[in-house]
PDB file of C-alpha atoms in Angstrom:
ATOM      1  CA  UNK T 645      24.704   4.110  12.015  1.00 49.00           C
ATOM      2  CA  UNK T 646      23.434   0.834  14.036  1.00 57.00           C
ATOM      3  CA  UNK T 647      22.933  -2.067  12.172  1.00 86.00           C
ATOM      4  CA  UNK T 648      19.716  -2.699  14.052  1.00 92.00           C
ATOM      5  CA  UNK T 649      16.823  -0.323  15.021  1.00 96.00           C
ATOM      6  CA  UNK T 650      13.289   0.682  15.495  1.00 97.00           C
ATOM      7  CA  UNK T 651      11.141   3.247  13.919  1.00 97.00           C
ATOM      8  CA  UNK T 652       7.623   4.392  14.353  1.00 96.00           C
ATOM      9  CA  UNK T 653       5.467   6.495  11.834  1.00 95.00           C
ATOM     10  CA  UNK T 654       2.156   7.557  11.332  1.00 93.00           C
ATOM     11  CA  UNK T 655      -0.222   6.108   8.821  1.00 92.00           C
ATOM     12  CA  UNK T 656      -3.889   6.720   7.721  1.00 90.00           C
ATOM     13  CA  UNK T 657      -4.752   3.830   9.669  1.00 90.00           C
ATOM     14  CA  UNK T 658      -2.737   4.909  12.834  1.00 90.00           C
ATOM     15  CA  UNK T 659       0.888   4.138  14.391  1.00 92.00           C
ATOM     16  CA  UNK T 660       2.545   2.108  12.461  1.00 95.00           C
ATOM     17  CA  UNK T 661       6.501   0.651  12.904  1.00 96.00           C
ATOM     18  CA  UNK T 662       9.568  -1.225  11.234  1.00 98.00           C
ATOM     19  CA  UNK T 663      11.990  -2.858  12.830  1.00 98.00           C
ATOM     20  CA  UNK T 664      15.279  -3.683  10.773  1.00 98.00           C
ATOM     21  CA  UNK T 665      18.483  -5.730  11.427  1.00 96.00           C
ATOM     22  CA  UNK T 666      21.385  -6.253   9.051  1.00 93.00           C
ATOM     23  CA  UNK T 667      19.963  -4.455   5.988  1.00 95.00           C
ATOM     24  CA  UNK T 668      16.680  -6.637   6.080  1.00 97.00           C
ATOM     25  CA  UNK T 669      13.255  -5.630   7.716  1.00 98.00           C
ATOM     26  CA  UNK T 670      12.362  -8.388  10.906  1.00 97.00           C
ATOM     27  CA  UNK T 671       9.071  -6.742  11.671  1.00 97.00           C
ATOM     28  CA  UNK T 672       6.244  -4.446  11.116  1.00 97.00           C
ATOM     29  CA  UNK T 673       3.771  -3.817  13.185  1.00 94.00           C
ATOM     30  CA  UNK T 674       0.480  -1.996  12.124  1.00 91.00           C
ATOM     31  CA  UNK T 675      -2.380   0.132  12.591  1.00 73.00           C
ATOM     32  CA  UNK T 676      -2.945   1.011  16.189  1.00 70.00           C
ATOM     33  CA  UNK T 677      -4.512   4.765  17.194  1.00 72.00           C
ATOM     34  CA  UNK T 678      -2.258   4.814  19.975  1.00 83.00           C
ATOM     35  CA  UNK T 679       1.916   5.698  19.044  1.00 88.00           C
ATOM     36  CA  UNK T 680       3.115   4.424  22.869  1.00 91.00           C
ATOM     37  CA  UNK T 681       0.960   0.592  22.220  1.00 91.00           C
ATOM     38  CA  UNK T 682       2.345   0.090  18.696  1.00 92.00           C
ATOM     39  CA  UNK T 683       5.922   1.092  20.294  1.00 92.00           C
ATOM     40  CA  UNK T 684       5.476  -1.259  23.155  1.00 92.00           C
ATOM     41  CA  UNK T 685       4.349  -3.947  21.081  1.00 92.00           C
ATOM     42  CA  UNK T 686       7.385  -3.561  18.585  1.00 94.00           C
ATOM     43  CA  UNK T 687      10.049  -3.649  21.925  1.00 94.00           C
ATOM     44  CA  UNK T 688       8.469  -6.803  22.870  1.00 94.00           C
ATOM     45  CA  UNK T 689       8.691  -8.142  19.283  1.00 94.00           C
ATOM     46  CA  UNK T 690      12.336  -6.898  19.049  1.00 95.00           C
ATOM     47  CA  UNK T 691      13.748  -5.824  22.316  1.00 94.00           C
ATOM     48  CA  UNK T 692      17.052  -5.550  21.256  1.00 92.00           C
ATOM     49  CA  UNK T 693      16.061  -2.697  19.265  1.00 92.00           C
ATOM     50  CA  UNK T 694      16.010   0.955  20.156  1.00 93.00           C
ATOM     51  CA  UNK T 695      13.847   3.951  17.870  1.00 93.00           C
ATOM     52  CA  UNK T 696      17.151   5.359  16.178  1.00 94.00           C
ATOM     53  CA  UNK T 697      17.755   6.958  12.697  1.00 95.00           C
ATOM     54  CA  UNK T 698      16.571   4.407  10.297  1.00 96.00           C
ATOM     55  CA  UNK T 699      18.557   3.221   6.864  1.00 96.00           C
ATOM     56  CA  UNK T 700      17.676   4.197   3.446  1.00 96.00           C
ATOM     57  CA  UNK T 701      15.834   0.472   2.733  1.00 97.00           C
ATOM     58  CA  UNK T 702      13.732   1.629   5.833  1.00 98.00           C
ATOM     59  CA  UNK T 703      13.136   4.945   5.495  1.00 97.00           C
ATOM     60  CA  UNK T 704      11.739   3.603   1.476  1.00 98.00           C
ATOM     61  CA  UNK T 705       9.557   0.884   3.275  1.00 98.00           C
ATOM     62  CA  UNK T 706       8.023   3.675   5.542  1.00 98.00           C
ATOM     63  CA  UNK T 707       7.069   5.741   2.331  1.00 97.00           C
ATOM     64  CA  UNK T 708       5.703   2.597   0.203  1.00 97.00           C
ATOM     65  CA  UNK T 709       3.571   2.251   3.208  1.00 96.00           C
ATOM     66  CA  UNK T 710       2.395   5.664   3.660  1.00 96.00           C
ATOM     67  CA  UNK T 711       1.651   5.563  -0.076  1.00 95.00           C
ATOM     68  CA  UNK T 712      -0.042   2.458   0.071  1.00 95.00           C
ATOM     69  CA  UNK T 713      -2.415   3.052   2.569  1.00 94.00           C
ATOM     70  CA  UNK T 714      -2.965   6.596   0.655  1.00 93.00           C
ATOM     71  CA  UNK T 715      -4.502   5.043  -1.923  1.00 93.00           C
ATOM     72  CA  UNK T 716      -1.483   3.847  -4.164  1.00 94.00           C
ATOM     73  CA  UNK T 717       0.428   0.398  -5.491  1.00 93.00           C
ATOM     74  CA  UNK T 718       3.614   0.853  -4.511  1.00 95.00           C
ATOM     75  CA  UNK T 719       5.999  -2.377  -5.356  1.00 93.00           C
ATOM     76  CA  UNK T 720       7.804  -3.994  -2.437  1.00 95.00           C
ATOM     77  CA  UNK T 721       8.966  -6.323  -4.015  1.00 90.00           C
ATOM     78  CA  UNK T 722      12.475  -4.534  -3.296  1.00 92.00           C
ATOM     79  CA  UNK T 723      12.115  -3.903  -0.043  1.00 97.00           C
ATOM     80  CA  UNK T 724      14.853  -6.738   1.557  1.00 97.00           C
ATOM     81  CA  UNK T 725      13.279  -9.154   4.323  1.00 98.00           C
ATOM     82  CA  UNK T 726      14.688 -11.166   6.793  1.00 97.00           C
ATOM     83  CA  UNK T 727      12.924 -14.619   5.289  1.00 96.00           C
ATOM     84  CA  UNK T 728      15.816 -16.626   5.694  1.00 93.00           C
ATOM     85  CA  UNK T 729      15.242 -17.353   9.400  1.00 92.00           C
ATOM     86  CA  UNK T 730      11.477 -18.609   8.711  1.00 96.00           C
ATOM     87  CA  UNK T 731      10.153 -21.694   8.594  1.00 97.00           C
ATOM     88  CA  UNK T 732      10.224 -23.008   4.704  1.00 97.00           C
ATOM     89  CA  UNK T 733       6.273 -23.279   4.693  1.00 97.00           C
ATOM     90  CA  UNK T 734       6.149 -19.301   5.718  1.00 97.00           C
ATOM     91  CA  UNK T 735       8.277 -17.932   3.771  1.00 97.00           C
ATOM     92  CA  UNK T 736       6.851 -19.808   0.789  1.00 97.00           C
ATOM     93  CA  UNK T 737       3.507 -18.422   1.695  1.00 97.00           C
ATOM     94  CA  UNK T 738       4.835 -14.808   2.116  1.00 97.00           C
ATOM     95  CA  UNK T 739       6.852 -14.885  -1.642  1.00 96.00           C
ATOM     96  CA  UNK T 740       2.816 -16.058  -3.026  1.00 96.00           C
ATOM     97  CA  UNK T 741       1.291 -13.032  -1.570  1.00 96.00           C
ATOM     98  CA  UNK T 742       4.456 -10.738  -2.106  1.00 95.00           C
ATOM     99  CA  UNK T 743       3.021 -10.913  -6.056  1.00 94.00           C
ATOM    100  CA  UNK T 744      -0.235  -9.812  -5.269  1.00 94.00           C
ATOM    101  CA  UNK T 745      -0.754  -5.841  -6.344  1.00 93.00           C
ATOM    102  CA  UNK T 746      -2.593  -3.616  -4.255  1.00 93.00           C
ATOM    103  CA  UNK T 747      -6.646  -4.830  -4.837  1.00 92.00           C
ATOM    104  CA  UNK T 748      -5.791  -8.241  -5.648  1.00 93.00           C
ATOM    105  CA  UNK T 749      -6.695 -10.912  -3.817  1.00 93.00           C
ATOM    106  CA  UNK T 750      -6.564 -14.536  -3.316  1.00 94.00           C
ATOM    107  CA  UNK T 751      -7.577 -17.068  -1.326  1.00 94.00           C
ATOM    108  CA  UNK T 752      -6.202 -19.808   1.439  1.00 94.00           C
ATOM    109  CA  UNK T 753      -7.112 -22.462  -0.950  1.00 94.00           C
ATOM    110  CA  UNK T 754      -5.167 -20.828  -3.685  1.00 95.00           C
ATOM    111  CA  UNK T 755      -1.991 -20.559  -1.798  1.00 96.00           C
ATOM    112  CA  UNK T 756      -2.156 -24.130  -0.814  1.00 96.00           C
ATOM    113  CA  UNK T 757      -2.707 -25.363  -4.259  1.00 96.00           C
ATOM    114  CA  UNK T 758       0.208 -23.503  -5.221  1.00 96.00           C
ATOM    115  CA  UNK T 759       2.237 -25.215  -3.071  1.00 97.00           C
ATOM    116  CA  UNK T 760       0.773 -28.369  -4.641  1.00 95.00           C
ATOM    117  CA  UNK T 761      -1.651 -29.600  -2.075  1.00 94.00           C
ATOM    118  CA  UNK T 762      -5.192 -27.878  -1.373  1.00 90.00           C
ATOM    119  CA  UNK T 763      -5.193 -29.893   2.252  1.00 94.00           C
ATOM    120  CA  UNK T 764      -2.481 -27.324   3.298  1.00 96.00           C
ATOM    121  CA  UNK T 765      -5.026 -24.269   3.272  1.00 94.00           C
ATOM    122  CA  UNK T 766      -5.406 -24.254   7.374  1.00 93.00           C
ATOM    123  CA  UNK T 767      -1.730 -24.332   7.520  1.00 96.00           C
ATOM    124  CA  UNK T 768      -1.652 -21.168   5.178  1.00 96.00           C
ATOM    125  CA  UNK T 769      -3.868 -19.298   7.530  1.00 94.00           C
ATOM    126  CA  UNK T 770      -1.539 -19.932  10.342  1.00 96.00           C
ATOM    127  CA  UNK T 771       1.477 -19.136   8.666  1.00 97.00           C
ATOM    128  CA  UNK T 772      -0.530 -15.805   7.323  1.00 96.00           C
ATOM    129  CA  UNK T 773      -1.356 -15.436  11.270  1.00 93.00           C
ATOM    130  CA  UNK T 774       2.399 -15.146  11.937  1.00 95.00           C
ATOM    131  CA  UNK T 775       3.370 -12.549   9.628  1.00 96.00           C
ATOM    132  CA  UNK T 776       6.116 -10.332  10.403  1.00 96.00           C
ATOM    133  CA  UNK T 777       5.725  -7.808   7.968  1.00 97.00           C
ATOM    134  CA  UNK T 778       2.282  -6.877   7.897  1.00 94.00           C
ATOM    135  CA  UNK T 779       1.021  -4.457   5.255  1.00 94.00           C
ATOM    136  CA  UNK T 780       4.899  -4.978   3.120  1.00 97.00           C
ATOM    137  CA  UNK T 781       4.062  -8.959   3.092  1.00 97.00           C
ATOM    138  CA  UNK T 782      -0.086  -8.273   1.922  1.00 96.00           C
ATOM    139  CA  UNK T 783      -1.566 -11.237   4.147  1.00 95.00           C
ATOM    140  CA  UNK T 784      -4.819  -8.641   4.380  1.00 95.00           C
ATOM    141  CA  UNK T 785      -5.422  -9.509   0.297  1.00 95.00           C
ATOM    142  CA  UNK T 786      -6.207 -13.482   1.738  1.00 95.00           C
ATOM    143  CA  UNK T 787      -9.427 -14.050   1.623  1.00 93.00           C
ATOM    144  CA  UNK T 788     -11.812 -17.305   2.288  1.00 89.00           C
ATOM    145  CA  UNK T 789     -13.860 -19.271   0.278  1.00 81.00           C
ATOM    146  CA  UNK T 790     -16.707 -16.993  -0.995  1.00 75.00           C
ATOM    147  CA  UNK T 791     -14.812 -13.957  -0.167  1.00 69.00           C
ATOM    148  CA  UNK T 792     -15.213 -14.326   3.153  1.00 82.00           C
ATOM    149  CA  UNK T 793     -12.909 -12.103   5.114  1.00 87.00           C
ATOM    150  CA  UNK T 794     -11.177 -14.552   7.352  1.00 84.00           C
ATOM    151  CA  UNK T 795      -9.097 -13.504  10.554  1.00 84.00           C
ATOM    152  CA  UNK T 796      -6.086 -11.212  10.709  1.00 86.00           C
ATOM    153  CA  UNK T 797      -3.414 -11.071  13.953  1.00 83.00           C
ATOM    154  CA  UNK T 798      -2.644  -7.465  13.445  1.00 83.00           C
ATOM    155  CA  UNK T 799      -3.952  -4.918  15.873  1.00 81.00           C
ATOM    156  CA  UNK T 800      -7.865  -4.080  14.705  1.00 83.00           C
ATOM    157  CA  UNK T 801      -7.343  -7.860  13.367  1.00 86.00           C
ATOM    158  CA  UNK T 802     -10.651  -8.349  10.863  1.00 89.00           C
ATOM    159  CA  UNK T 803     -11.656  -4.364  11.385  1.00 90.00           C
ATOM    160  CA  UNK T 804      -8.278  -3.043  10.189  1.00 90.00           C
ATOM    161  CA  UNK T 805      -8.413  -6.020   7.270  1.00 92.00           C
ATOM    162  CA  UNK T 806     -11.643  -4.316   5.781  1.00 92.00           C
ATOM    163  CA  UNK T 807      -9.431  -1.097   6.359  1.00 92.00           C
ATOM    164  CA  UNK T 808      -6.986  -1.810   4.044  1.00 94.00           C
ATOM    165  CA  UNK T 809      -8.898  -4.183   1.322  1.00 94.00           C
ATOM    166  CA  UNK T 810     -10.847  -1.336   1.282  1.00 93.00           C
ATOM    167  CA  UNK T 811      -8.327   1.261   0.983  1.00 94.00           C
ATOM    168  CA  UNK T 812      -7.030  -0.907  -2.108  1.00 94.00           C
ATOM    169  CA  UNK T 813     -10.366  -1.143  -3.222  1.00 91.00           C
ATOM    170  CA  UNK T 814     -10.397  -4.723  -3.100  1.00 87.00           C
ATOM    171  CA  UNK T 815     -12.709  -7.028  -4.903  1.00 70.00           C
ATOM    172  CA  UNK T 816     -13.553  -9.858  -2.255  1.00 63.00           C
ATOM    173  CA  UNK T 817     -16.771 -11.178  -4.272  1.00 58.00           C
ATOM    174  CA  UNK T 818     -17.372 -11.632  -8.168  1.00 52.00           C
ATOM    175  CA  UNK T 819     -19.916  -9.265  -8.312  1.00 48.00           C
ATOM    176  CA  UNK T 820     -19.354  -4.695  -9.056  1.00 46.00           C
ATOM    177  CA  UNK T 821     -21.959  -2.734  -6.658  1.00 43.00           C
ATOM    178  CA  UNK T 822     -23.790  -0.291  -8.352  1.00 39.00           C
ATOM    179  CA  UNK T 823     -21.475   2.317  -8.222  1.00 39.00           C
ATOM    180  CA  UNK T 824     -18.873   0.440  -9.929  1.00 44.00           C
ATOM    181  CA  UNK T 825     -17.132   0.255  -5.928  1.00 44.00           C
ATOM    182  CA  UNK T 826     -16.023  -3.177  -4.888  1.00 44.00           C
ATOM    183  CA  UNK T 827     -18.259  -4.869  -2.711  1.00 45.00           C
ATOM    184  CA  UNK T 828     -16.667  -6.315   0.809  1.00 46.00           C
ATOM    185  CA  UNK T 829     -18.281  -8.889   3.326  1.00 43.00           C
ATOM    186  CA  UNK T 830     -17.571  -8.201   6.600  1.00 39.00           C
ATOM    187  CA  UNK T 831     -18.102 -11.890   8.108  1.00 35.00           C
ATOM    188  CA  UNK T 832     -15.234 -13.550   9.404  1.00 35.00           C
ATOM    189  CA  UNK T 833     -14.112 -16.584   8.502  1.00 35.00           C
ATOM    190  CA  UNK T 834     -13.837 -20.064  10.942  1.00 32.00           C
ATOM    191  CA  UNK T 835     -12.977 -22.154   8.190  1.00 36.00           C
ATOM    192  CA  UNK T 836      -9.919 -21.924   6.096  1.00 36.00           C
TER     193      UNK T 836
END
């Protein structure tokens, strides 16, 4: 078996595909209606990489995925990611949200008071923009002040974020509709 490779799969939210090297996941990419686009914009991500028969880790990322955007929590937490080769800011970002649970979210602002200064919360959005592992790494559960949606780089960017928050059934504001559903705002966000 290769120690690098491509693999596409369908989703409820469309083509979806992993790319893995060295027993670690280097990409995802999400959501798109159309197999052959989400295929050509994995080769250009990682054109090294050829669709071949993927490793166990993989195979287990594809059906967390599946069952996450079925309705379920699966943990990731598992699943092994190439982190090492991203920049320290990103990858800190990425182990903040890896905690999040299916529904949960947080904001920009929280992140960058994590990581001990508030003023970092624009440079939180951009590492969120450059995500490699969409969906595994849940930069979708990011929200902005007031649970305002804010922007997402995957394909469908804000239209596939409501997607999935609302797949998770998300809470993005303080406030239960009637129904006991989760209300979402679909406004994006300028300001992180």
């Amino acid at each position: 078996m290769e120690s690098r490779g491509l693999i596409l799969f369908d989703t409820p939210i469309g083509s979806c595909g992993i790319a893995w090297q060295e027993g670690r996941i280097t990409g995802v990419e999400i959501g798109d209606a159309d197999e052959k686009e989400t295929g050509y914009r994995l080769r250009q991500r990682f054109p090294e990489g050829k669709i071949s028969t993927p490793p166990v880790f993989v195979i287990e990322a594809v059906a967390k995925i599946q069952a996450l955007l079925a309705g379920g929590n699966p943990d990731f937490g598992t699943t092994p990611l190439a982190l090492q080769p991203l920049p320290d800011l990103n990858r800190q970002v990425y182990e903040i949200i890896l905690e999040l649970k299916a529904g949960e979210t947080t904001t920009y602002g929280a992140i960058a008071r994590r990581l001990g200064d508030v003023h970092l919360s624009q440079a939180v959005g951009h590492a969120l923009g450059k995500n490699p592992f969409p969906i595994i790494v849940p930069c979708h559960r990011v929200l902005g002040t007031n649970g305002k949606v804010g922007g997402f780089s995957a394909a469908g960017g804000v239209e596939t974020k409501l997607r999935l928050l609302n797949i998770e059934r998300a809470r993005t504001t303080p406030e239960a509709d009637l129904f006991g559903g989760l209300p979402l705002q679909a406004r994006p966000q300028s300001d992180l």
